[in-house]
CSV table of C-alpha atoms in Angstrom, one decimal:
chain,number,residue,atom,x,y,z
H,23,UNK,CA,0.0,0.0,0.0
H,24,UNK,CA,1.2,3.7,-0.7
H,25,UNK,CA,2.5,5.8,1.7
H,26,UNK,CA,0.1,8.4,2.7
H,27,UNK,CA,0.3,11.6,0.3
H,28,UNK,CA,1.3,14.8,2.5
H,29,UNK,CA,-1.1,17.2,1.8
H,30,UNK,CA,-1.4,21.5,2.6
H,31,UNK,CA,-4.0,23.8,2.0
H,32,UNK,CA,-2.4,27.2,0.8
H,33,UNK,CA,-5.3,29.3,1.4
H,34,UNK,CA,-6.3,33.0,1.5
H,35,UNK,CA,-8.6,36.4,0.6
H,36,UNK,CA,-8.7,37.6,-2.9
H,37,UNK,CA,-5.4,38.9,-4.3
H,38,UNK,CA,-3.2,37.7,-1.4
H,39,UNK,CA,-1.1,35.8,-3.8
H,40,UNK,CA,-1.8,32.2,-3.1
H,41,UNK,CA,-1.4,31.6,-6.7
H,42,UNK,CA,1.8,32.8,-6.2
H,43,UNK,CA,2.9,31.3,-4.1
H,44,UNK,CA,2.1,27.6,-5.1
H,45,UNK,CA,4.3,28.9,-8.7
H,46,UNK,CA,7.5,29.8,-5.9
H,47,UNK,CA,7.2,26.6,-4.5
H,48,UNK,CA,6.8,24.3,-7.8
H,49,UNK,CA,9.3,25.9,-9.6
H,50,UNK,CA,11.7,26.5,-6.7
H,51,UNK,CA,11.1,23.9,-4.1
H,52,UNK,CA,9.8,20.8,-5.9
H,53,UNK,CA,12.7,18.2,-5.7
H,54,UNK,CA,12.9,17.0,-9.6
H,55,UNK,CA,12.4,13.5,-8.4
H,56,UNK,CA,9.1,14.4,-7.4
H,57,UNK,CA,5.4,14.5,-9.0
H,58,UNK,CA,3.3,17.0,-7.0
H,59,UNK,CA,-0.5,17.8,-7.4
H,60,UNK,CA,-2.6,21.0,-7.0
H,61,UNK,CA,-6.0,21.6,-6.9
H,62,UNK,CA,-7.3,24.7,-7.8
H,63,UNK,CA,-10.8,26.1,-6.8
H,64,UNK,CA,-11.7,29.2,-8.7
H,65,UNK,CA,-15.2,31.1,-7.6
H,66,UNK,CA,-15.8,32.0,-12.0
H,67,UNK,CA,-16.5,29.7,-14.5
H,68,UNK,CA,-13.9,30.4,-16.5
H,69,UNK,CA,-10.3,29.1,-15.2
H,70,UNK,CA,-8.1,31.4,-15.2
H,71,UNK,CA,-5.2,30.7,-12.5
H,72,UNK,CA,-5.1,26.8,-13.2
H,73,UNK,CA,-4.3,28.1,-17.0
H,74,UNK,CA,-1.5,30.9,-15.9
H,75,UNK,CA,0.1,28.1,-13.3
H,76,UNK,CA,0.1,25.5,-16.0
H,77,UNK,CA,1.6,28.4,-18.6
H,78,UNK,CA,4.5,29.9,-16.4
H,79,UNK,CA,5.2,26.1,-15.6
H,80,UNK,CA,5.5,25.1,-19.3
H,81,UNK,CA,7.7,28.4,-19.5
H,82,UNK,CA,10.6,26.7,-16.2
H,83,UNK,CA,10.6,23.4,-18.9
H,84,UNK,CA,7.8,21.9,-15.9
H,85,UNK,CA,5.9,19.7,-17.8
H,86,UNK,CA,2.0,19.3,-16.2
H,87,UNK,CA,-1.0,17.7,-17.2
H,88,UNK,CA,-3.9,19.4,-16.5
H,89,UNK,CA,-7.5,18.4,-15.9
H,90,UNK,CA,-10.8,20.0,-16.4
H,91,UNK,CA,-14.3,19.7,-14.7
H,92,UNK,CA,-16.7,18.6,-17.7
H,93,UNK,CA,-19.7,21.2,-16.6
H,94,UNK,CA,-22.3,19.0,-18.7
H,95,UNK,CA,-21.0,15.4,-16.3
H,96,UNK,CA,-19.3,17.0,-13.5
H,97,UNK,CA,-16.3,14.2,-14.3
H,98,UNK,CA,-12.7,15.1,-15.0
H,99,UNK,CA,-11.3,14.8,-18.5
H,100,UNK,CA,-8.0,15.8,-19.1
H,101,UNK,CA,-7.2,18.8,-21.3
H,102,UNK,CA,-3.3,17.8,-21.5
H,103,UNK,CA,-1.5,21.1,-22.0
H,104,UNK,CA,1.9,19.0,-21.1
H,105,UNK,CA,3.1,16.3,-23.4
H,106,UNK,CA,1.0,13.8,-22.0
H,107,UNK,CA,4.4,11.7,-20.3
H,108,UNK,CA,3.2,9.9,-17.7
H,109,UNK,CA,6.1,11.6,-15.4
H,110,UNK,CA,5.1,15.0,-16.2
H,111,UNK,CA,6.8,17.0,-13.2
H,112,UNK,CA,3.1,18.6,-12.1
H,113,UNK,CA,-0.2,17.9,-12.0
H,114,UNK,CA,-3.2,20.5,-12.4
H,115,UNK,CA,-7.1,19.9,-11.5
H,116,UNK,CA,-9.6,22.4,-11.1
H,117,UNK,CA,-12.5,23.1,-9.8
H,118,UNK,CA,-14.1,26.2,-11.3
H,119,UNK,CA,-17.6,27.7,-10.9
H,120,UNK,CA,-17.9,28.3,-7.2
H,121,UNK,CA,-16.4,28.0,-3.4
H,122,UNK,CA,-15.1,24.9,-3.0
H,123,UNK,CA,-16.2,24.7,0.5
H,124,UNK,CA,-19.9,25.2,-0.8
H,125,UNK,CA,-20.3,22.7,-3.1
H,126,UNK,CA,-18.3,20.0,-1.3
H,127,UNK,CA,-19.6,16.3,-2.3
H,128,UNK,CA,-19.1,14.3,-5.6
H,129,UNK,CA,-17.0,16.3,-7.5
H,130,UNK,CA,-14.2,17.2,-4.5
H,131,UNK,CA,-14.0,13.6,-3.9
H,132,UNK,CA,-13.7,12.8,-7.5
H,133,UNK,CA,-11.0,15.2,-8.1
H,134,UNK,CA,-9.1,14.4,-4.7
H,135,UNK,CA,-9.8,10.5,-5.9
H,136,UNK,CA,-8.7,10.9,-9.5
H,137,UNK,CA,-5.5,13.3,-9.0
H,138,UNK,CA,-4.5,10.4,-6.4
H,139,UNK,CA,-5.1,7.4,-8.2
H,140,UNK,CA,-3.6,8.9,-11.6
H,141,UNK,CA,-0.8,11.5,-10.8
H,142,UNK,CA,0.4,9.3,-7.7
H,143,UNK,CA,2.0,12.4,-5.9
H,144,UNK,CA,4.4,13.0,-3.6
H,145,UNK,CA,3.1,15.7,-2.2
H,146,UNK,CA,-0.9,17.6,-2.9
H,147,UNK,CA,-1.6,21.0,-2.5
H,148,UNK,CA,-5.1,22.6,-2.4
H,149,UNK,CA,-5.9,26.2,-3.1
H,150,UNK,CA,-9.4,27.4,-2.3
H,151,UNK,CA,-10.7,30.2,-3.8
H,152,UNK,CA,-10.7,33.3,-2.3
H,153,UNK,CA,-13.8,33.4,-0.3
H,154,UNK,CA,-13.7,29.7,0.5
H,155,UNK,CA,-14.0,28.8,4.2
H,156,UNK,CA,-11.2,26.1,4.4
H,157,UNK,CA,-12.5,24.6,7.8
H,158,UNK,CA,-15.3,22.7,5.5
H,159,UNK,CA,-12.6,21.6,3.3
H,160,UNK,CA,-10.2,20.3,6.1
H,161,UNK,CA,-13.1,18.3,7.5
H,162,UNK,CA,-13.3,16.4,4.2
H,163,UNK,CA,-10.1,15.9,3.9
H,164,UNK,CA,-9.8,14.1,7.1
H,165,UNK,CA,-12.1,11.3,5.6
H,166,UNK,CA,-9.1,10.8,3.2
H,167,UNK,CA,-6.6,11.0,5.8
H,168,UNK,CA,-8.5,8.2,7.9
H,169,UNK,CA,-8.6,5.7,4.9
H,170,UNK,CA,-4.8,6.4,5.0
H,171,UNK,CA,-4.8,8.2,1.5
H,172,UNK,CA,-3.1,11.3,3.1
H,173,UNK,CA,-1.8,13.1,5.8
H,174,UNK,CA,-2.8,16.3,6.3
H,175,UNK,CA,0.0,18.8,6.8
H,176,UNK,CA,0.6,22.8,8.3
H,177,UNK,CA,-2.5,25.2,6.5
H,178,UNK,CA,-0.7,28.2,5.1
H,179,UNK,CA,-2.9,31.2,5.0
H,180,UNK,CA,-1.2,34.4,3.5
H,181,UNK,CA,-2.6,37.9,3.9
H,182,UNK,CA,-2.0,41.1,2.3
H,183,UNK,CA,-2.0,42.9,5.5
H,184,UNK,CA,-3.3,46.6,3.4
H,185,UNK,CA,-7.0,44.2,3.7
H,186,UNK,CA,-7.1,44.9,7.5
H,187,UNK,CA,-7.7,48.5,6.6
H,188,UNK,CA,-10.1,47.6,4.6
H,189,UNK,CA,-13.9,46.6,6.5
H,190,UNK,CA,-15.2,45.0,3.6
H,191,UNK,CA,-12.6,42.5,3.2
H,192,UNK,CA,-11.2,42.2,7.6
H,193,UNK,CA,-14.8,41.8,8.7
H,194,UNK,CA,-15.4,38.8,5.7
H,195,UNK,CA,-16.1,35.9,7.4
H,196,UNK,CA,-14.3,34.0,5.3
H,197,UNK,CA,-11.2,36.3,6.1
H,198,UNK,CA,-11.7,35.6,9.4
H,199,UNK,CA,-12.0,31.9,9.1
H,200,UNK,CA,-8.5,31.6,6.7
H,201,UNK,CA,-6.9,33.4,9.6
H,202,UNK,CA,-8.3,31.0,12.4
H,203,UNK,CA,-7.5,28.0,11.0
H,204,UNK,CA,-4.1,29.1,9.6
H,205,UNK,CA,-0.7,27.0,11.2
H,206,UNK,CA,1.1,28.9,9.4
H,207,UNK,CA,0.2,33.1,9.0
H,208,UNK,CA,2.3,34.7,6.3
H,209,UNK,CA,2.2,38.6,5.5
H,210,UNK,CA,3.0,38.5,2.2
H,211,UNK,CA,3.6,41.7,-0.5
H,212,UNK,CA,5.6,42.8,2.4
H,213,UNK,CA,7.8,45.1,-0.5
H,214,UNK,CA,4.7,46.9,-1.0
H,215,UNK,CA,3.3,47.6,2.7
H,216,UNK,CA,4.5,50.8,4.6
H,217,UNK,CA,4.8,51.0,8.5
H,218,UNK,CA,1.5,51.2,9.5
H,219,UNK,CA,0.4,47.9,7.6
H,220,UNK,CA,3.0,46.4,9.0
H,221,UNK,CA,2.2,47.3,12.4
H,222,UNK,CA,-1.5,46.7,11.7
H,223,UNK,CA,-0.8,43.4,10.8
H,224,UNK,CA,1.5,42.8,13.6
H,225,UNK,CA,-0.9,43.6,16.0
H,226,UNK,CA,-4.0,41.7,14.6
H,227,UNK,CA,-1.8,38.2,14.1
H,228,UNK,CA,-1.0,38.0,17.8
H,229,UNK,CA,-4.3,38.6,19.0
H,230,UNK,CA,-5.1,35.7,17.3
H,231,UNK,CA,-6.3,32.5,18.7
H,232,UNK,CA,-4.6,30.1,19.5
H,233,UNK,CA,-0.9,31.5,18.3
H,234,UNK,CA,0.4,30.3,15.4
H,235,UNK,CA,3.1,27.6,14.6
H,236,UNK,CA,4.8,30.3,12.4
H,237,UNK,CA,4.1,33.8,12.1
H,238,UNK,CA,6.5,35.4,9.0
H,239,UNK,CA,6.4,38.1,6.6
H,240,UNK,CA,7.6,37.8,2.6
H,241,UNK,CA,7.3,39.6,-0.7
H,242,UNK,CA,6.1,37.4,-3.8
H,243,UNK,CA,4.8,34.4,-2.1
H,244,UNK,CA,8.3,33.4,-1.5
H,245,UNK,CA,7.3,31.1,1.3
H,246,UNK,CA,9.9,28.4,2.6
H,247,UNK,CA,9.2,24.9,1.3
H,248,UNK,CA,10.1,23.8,4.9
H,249,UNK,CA,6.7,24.7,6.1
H,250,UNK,CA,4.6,22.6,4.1
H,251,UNK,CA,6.0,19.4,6.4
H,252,UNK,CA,5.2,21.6,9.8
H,253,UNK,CA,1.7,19.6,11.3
H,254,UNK,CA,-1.5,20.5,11.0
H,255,UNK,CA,-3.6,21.7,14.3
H,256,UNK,CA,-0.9,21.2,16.8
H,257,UNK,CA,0.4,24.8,17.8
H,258,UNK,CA,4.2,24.8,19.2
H,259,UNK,CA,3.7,28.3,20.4
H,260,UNK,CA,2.7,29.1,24.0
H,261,UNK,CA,-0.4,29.4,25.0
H,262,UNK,CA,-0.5,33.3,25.4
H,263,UNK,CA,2.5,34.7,24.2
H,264,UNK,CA,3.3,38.4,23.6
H,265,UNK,CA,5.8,39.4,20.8
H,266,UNK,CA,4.5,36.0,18.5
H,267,UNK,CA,5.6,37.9,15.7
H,268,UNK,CA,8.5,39.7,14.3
H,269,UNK,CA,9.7,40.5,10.7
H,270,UNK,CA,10.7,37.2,8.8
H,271,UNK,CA,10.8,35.2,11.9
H,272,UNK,CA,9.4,32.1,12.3
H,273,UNK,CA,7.6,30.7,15.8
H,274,UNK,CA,9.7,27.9,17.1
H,275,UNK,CA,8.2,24.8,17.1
H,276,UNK,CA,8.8,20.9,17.3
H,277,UNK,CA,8.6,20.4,13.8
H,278,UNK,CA,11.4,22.8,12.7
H,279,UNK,CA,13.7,24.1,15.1
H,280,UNK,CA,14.2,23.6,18.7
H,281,UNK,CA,14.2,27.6,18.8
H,282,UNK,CA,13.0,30.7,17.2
H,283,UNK,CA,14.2,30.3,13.5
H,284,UNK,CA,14.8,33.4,11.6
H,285,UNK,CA,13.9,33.6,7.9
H,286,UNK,CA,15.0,35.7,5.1
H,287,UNK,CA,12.0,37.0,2.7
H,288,UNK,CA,12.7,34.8,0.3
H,289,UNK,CA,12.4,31.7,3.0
H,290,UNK,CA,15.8,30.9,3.1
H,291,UNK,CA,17.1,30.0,6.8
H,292,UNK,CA,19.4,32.3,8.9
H,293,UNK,CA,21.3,31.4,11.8
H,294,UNK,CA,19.2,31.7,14.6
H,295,UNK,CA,20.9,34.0,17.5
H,296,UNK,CA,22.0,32.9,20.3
H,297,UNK,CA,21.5,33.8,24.0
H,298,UNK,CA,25.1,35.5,23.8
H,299,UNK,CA,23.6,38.0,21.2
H,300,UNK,CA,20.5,39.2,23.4
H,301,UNK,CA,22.0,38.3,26.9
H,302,UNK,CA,21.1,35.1,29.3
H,303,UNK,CA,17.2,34.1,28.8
H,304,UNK,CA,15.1,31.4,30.0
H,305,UNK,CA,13.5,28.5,28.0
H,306,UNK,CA,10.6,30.1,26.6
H,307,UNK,CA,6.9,28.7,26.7
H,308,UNK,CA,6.8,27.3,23.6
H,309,UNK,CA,10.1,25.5,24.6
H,310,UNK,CA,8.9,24.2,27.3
H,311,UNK,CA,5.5,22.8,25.2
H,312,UNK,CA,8.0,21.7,22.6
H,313,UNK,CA,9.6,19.4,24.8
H,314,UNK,CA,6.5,18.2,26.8
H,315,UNK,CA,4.4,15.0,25.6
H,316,UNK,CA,1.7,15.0,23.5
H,317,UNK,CA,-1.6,14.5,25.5
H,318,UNK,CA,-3.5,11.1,25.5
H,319,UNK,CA,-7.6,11.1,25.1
H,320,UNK,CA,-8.7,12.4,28.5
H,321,UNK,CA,-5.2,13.6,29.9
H,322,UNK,CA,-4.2,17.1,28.6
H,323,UNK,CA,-0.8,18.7,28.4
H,324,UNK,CA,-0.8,21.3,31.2
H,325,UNK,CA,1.2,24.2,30.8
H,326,UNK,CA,1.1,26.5,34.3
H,327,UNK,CA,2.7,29.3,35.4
H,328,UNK,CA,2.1,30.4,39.0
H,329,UNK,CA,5.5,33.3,38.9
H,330,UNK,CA,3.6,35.7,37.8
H,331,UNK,CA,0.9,37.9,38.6
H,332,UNK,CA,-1.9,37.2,37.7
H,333,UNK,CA,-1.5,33.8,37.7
H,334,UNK,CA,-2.3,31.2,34.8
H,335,UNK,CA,-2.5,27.7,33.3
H,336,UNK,CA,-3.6,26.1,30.1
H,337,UNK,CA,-4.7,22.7,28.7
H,338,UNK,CA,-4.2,21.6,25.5
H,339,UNK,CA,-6.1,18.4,24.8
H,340,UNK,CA,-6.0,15.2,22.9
H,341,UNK,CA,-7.4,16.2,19.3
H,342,UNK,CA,-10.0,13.1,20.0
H,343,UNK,CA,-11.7,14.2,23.0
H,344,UNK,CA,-15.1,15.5,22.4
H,345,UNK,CA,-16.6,17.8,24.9
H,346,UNK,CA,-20.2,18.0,25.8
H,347,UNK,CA,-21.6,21.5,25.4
H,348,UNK,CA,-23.8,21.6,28.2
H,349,UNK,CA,-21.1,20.1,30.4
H,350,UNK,CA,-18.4,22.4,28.8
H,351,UNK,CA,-20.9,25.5,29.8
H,352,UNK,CA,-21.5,24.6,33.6
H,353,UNK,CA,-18.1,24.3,33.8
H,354,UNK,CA,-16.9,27.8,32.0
H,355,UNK,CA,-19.6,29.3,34.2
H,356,UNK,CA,-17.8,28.1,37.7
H,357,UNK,CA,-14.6,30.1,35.9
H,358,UNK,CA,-16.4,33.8,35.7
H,359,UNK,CA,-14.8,35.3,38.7
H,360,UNK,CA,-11.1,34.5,36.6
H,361,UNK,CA,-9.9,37.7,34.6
H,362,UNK,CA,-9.9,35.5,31.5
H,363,UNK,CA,-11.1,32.2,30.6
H,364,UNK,CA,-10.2,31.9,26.8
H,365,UNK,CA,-10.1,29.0,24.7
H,366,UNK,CA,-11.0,26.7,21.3
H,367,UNK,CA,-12.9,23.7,22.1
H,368,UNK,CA,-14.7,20.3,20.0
H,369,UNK,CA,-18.3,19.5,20.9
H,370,UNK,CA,-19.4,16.7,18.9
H,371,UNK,CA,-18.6,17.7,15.0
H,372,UNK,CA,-18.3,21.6,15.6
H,373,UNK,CA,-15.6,23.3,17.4
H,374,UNK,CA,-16.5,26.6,19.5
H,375,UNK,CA,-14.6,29.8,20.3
H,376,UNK,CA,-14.8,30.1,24.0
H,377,UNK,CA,-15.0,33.6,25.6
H,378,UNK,CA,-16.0,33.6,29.6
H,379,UNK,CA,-15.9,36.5,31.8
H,380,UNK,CA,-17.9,38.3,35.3
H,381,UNK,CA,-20.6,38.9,31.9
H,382,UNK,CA,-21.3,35.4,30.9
H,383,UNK,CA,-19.9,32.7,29.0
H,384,UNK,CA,-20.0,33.1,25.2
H,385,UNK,CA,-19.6,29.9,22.7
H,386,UNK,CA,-19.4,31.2,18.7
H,387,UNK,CA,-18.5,29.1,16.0
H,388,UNK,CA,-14.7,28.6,14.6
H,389,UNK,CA,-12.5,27.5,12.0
H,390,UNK,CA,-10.5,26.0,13.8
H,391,UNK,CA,-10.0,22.4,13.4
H,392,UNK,CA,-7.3,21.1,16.0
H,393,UNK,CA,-7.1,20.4,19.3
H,394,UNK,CA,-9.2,21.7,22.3
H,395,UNK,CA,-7.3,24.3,24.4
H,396,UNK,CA,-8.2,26.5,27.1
H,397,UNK,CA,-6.2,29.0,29.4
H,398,UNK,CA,-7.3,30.7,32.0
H,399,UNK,CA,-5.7,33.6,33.9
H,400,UNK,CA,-6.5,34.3,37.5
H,401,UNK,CA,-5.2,37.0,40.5
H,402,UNK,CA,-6.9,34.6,42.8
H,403,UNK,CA,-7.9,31.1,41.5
H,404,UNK,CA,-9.8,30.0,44.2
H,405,UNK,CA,-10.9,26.7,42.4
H,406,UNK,CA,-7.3,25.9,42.4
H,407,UNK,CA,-5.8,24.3,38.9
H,408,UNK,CA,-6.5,20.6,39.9
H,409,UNK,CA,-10.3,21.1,40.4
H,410,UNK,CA,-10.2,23.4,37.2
H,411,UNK,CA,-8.9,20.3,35.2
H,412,UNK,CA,-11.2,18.5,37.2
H,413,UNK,CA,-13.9,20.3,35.5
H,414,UNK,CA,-12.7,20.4,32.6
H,415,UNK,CA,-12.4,16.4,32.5
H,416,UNK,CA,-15.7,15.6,33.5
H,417,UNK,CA,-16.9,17.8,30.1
H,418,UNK,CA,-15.7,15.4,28.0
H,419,UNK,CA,-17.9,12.8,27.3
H,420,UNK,CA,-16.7,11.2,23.8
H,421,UNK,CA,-13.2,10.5,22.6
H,422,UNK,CA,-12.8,10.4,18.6
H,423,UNK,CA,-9.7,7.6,18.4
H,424,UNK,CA,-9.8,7.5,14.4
């Protein structure tokens, strides 16, 4: 039986350069010995991006072979722009005429089915179009991921950080939803930003939760072919962490570095400075969460830090363990006299943004698609940590083992 096919979802809002970015990485990054595939969703009709990736390709001496969605059948036929070799370098399928995540069913599966039984890839890469909600489309691909078809790696979500000035486009739920589920956050057209996007951007990506893998800024969707093997839904960084993001630097994290990589625009790696450059410091959280075990269904990693004031501890659980939400919510509600109760959390097939405070508890929907996690910071935890967990524990009523 074939290895399982590692598989990324590039995703992001109209004109942040996925497109791009998938080009860098095939013609740049692709070792020769290897047959990729990409997907392409396109909200027209007409292709237009599969066409351009499969031309500029053609114009490196890539050979592809592309395939087409019959409209009249809803099949794939190929259109064969490459010289139909059966080790043609690339392969292309599309799916135009709407959002991907929207019209999920036969013809996904077909396409996901057909570019892995045919192309036999090394590596699959998905591109959603720009108003797709890729939560929906990671779900599906977990189906293929249990058969053992693929293993999903790191979502890469790029942004062109001049959007968040924009309400039209930062208050899009589907902008908001690409940034949720994104491992990996990238700020791309960074030659083309001044200071204040920068800063913008800088602050929005660490409010963000949970923190990123990888939070890094680039120009031309050079992105570093190193973070399509980071995982998917497993956050390295701590918990709560201030300062998640600086220019070209990438969040340490147990897939890639031990410690805070830096990266130059174009993705290459620097030489990470040392402790001698900055003067002594401690082992970091994400360090520390590096280093510890993953959690097993119904024992969480628990990451607690009593030094300073206020106080505070978080759990990250086992990405099987299903909470009850009426459990989950008499449990947030013992937690309102905390300064901050904050946290993503699985109940049953949906996964919840958790907000509690003196007000109330609120649950919204999320994008995100990982584990559960929850941190809460306290002056005066009177509960005490262990009865916290406690809680916590007796919420789950299901654990998800496939």
């Amino acid at each position: 039986m074939a290895p399982p096919v590692p598989t990324n979802v590039i995703t992001g809002f109209l004109n942040a350069g996925k497109t791009t970015a998938i080009r860098h990485l095939l013609a740049r990054h692709r070792p020769p010995a290897e047959r990729w595939a990409v997907l392409i969703n396109e909200f027209g009709d007409v292709s237009i991006d599969a066409a351009m990736l499969s031309d500029q390709l053609h114009d490196k001496g890539q050979g592809t072979t592309q395939y087409g969605q019959d409209t009249n059948s809803g099949s794939y036929s190929e259109s064969a722009p490459g010289s139909g070799d059966e080790q043609e370098a690339v392969t292309i399928a599309e799916l135009p005429g709407g959002c991907l995540c929207c019209t999920l069913g036969i013809p996904f599966r077909t396409a996901i089915t057909r570019l892995l039984r045919d192309s036999k890839p090394a590596r699959l890469i998905i591109e959603p179009t720009g108003f797709g909600h890729p939560a929906k489309i990671i779900d599906q691909l977990r189906n293929f991921e249990q058969q053992g078809a693929i293993e999903l790696r790191a979502t890469i979500t790029l942004v062109d950080p001049r959007r968040l000035k924009e309400p039209k486009a930062a208050q899009h739920s589907a902008f908001i939803d690409q940034a949720q589920i994104a491992d990996i956050l990238i700020c791309n057209k960074s030659d083309l930003i001044g200071n204040d996007d920068r800063a913008r951007f800088e602050h929005w990506s660490r409010s963000l939760y949970p923190p990123k893998q990888i939070i890094a800024e680039t120009e031309q969707g050079r992105i570093s072919a190193n973070w399509l093997d980071c995982p998917t839904g497993r956050t390295r960084a701590a918990l709560s962490s201030p300062g998640l993001y600086s220019k070209g630097v990438e969040i340490g994290h147990k897939g890639v570095t031990g410690h805070h990589g830096h990266y130059r625009d174009n993705g290459e790696s620097l030489p990470a400075t040392s402790s001698a450059d900055h003067g002594e410091q401690q082992p970091s959280a994400a360090d520390s969460q590096a280093q510890a075990p993953d959690p097993q269904p119904g024992q969480p990693l628990r990451l607690q830090n009593d030094s300073y004031y206020p106080a505070s501890c978080g759990w990250i659980f086992h990405r099987g363990d299903i909470f009850d939400r009426q459990l989950l919510t008499q449990a947030l509600e013992q937690l309102r006299d905390c300064d901050r109760v904050k946290g993503v959390i699985r109940t049953g097939n949906d996964w919840l943004q958790v907000n509690t405070s003196p007000d109330g508890t609120d649950l919204k929907a999320t994008a995100w698609r990982g584990e559960s996690r929850l941190e809460v910071i306290a002056d005066d935890y009177k509960l005490g940590w262990d009865k916290i967990e406690q809680l916590l524990l007796q919420a789950i009523t299901q654990t998800d083992q496939s």
